[in-house]
Short mmCIF file of C-alpha atoms in Angstrom, two decimals:
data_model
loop_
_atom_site.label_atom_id
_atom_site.label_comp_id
_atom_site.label_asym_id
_atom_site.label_seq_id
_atom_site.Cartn_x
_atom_site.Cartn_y
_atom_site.Cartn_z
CA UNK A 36 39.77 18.06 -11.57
CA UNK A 37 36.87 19.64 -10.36
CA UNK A 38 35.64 22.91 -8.00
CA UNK A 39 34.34 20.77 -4.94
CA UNK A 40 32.00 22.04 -2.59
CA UNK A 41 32.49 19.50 0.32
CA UNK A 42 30.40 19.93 3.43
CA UNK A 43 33.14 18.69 6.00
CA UNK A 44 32.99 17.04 9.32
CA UNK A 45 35.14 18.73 10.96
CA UNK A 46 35.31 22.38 9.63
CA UNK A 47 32.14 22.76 7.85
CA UNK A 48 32.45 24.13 4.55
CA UNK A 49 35.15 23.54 2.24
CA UNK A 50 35.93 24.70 -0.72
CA UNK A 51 38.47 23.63 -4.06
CA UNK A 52 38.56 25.84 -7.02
CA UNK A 53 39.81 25.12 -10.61
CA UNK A 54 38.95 26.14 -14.21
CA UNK A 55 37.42 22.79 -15.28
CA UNK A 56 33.99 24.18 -15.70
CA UNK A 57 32.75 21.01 -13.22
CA UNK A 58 31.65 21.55 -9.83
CA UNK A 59 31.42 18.27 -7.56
CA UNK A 60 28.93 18.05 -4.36
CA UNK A 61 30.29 16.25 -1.67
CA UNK A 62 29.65 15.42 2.11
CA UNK A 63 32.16 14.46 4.59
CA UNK A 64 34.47 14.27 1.45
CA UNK A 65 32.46 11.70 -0.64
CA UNK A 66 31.07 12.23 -3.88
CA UNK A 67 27.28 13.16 -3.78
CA UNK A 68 26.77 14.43 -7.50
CA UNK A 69 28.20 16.38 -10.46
CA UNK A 70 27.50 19.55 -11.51
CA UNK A 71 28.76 20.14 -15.26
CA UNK A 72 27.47 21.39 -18.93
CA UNK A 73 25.78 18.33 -19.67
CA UNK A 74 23.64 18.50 -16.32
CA UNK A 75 23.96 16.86 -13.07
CA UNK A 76 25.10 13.47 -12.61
CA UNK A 77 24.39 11.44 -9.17
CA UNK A 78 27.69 9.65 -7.57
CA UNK A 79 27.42 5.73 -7.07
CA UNK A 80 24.61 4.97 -5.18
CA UNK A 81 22.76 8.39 -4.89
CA UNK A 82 19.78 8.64 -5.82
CA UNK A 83 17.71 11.98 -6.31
CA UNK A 84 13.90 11.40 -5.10
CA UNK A 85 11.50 10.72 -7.73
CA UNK A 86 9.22 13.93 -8.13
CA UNK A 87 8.10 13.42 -11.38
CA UNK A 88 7.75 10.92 -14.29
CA UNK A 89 9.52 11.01 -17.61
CA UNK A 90 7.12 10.03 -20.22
CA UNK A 91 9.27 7.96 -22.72
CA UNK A 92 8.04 9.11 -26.06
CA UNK A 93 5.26 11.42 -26.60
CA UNK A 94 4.30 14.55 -25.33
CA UNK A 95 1.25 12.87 -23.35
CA UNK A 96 2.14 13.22 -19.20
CA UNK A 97 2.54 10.52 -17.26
CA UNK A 98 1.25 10.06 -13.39
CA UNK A 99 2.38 7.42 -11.38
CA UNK A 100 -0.02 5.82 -8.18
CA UNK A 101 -0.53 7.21 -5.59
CA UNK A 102 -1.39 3.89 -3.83
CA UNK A 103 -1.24 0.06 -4.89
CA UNK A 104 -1.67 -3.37 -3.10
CA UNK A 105 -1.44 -7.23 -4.58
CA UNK A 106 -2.68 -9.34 -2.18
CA UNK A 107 -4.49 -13.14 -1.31
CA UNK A 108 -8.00 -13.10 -0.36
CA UNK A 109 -8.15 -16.70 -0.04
CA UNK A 110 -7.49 -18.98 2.75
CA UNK A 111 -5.32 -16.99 4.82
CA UNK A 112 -5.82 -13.29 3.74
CA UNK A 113 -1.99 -11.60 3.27
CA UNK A 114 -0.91 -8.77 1.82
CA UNK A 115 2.10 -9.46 -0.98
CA UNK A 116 3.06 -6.31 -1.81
CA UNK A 117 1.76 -2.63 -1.04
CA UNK A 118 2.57 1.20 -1.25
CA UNK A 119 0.73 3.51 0.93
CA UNK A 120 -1.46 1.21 2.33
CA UNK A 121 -1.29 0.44 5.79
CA UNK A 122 -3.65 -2.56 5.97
CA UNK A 123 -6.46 -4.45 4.26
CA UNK A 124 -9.79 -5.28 5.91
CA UNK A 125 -11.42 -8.75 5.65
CA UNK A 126 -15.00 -8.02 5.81
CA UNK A 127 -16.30 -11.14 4.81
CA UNK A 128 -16.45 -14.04 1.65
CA UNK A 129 -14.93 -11.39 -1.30
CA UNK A 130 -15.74 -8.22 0.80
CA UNK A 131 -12.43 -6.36 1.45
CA UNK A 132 -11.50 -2.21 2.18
CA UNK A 133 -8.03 -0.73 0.72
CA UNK A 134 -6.85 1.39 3.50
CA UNK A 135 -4.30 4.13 2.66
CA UNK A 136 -1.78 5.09 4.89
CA UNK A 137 -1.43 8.67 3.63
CA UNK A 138 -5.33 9.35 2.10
CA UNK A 139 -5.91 10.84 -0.88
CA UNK A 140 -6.74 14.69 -1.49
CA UNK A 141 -10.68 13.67 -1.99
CA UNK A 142 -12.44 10.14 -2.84
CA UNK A 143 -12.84 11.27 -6.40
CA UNK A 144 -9.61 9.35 -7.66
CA UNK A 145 -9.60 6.40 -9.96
CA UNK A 146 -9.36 3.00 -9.10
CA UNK A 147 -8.09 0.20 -11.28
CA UNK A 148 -8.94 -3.09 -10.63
CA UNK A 149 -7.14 -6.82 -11.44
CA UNK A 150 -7.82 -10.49 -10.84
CA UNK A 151 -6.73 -13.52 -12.04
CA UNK A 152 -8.21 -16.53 -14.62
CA UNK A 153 -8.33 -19.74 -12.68
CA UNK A 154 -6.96 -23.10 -14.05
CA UNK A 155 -10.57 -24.26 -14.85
CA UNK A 156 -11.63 -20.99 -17.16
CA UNK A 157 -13.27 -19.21 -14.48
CA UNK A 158 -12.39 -15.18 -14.86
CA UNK A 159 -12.05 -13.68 -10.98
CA UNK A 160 -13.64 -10.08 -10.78
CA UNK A 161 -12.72 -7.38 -8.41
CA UNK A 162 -14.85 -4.07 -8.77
CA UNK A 163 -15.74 -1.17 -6.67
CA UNK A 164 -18.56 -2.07 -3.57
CA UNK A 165 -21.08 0.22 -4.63
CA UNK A 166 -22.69 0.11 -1.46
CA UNK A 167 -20.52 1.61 0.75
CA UNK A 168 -19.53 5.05 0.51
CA UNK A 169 -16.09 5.62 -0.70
CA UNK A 170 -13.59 8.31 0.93
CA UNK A 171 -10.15 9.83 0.63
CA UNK A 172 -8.56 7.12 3.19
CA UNK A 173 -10.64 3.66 2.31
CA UNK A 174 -11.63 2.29 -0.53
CA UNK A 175 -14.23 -0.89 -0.19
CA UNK A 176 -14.34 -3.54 -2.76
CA UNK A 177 -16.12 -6.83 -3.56
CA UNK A 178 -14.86 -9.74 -5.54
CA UNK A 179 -17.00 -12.50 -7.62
CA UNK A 180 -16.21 -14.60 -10.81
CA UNK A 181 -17.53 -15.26 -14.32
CA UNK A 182 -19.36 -18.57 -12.64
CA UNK A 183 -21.16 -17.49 -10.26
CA UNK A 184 -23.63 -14.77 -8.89
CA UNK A 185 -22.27 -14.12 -5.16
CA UNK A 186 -19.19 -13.07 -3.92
CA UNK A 187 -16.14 -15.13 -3.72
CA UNK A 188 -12.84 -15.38 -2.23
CA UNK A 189 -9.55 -14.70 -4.54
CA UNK A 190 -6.42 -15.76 -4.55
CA UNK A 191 -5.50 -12.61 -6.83
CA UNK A 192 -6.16 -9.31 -5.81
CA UNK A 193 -5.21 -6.34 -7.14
CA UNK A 194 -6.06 -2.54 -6.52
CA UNK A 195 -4.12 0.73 -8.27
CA UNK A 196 -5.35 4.33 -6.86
CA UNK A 197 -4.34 6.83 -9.14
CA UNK A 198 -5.21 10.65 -8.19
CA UNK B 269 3.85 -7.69 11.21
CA UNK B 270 2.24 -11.30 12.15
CA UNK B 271 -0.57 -9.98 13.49
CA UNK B 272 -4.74 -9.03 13.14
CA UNK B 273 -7.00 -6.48 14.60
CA UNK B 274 -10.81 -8.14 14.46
CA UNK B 275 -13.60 -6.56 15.80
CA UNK B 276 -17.41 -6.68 15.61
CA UNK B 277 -19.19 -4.85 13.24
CA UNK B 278 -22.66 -3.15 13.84
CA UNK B 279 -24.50 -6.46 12.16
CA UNK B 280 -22.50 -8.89 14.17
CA UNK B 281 -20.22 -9.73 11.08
CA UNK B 282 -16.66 -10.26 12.00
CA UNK B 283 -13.91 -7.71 10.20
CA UNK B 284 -10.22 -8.10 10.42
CA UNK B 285 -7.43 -6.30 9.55
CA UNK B 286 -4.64 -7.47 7.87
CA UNK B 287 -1.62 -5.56 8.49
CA UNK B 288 0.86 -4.06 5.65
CA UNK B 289 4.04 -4.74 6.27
CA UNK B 290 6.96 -1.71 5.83
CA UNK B 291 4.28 0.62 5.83
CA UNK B 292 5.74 2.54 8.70
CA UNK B 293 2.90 2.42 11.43
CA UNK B 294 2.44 -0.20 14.26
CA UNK B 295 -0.22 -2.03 14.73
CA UNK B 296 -1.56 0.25 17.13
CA UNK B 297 -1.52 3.14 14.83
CA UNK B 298 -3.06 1.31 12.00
CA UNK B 299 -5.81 0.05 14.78
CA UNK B 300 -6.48 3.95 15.35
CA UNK B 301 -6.75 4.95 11.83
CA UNK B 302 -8.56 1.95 10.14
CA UNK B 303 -10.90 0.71 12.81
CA UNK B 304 -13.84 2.25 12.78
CA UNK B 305 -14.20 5.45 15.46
CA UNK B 306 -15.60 3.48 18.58
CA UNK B 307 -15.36 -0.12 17.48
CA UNK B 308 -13.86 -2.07 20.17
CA UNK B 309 -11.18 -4.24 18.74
CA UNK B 310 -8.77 -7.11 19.62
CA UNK B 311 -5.03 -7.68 18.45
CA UNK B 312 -4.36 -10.68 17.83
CA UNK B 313 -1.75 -13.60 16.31
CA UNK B 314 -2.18 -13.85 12.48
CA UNK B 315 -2.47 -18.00 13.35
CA UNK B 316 -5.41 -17.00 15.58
CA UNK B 317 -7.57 -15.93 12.44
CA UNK B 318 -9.27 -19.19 10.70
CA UNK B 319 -8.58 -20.57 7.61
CA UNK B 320 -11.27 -21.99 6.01
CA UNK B 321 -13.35 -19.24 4.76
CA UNK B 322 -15.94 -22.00 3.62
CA UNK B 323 -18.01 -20.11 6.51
CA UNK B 324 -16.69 -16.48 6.61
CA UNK B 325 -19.92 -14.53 6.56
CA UNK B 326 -20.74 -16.63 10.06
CA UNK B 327 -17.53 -15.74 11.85
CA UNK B 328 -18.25 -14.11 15.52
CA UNK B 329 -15.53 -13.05 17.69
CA UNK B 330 -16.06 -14.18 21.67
#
């Protein structure tokens, strides 16, 4: 048994005592979480929001990003995955700007940069386009290759924002 | 979201947007907040947009 705190439908708060030392949420008379000396436990299929990371071993913090994208720069320019972005802009050949949908607290945040290596040993390169001002919303970047001096289209891009 | 935003930028290059899907916006708010203040723009069908990049620098939007 349990003392359940059960926020009811019908007559608002209800309440179930016993000496168990275990208190269970509830709302509309299903289990939320539990409440007991070991800590709290979530019911099937709750989740608690994330607002903080758990660094696995170590004492070292970890932060998560604030903003991510994978996406095709080739052909037909798509976006594969994101978080906080709300679009990308196709400038031109390898010439692309990271838009965030919530922007960052100032454009001094870090961005980390991936490609791919192409079936014929040519390393794609994504880096920062140094001639465009960054800021807290956008974030423009060029891509090239190992091969070549001018910008080229990617099949593999991929931008982290951490802040 | 199987669309685009294009518009024209100040050198006569072409820019345009691809959306993010899930993100939470339409297409209409992501056309306020990531074109550029003033910038005309167009929406348009994602099969609108060429492509063959062969010639992207040279795209013009009429």
């Amino acid at each position: 048994m349990s003392t359940i705190i059960n926020a009811d439908t019908s007559n608002g708060l209800k309440l179930t005592s016993d000496t168990s030392g275990e208190i269970k949420l509830q709302s509309a008379g299903a289990d939320i979480a539990t409440v007991n000396s070991s800590g709290i436990t979530m019911a099937s299929g709750k989740t608690l929001p994330a607002t903080s990371l758990t660094t696995a071993s170590g004492s070292a913090p970890s932060y998560s990003a604030r903003a991510w994208v994978n996406f095709n720069g080739s052909g037909t320019v798509a976006i594969r995955d994101s978080e906080n972005v709300s679009s990308i802009t196709d400038n031109g050949t390898g010439n692309y700007t990271m838009n965030f949908t919530t922007a960052m607290s100032d454009a001094n945040y870090c961005a980390v940069f991936g490609s791919e290596y192409t079936s014929n040993s040519i390393a794609g390169i994504v880096c920062e386009n140094t001639g465009t001002t960054r800021t807290a919303s956008a974030l423009q970047v060029r891509s090239g290759n190992s091969s070549s001096a001018g910008a080229v289209n990617l099949i593999a891009i991929q931008i982290a924002i951490f802040s | 979201m199987n669309k685009r935003i294009v518009y024209t930028n100040d050198d006569g290059t072409v820019s345009v947007i691809v959306l993010a899907n899930e993100c939470g916006l339409t297409v209409e708010q992501i056309a306020d907040k990531d074109v550029p203040a003033g910038k005309e723009y167009h929406i348009v069908d994602a099969a609108d947009i060429p492509t063959d990049r062969t010639f992207r620098d040279a795209w013009t939007w009429e």
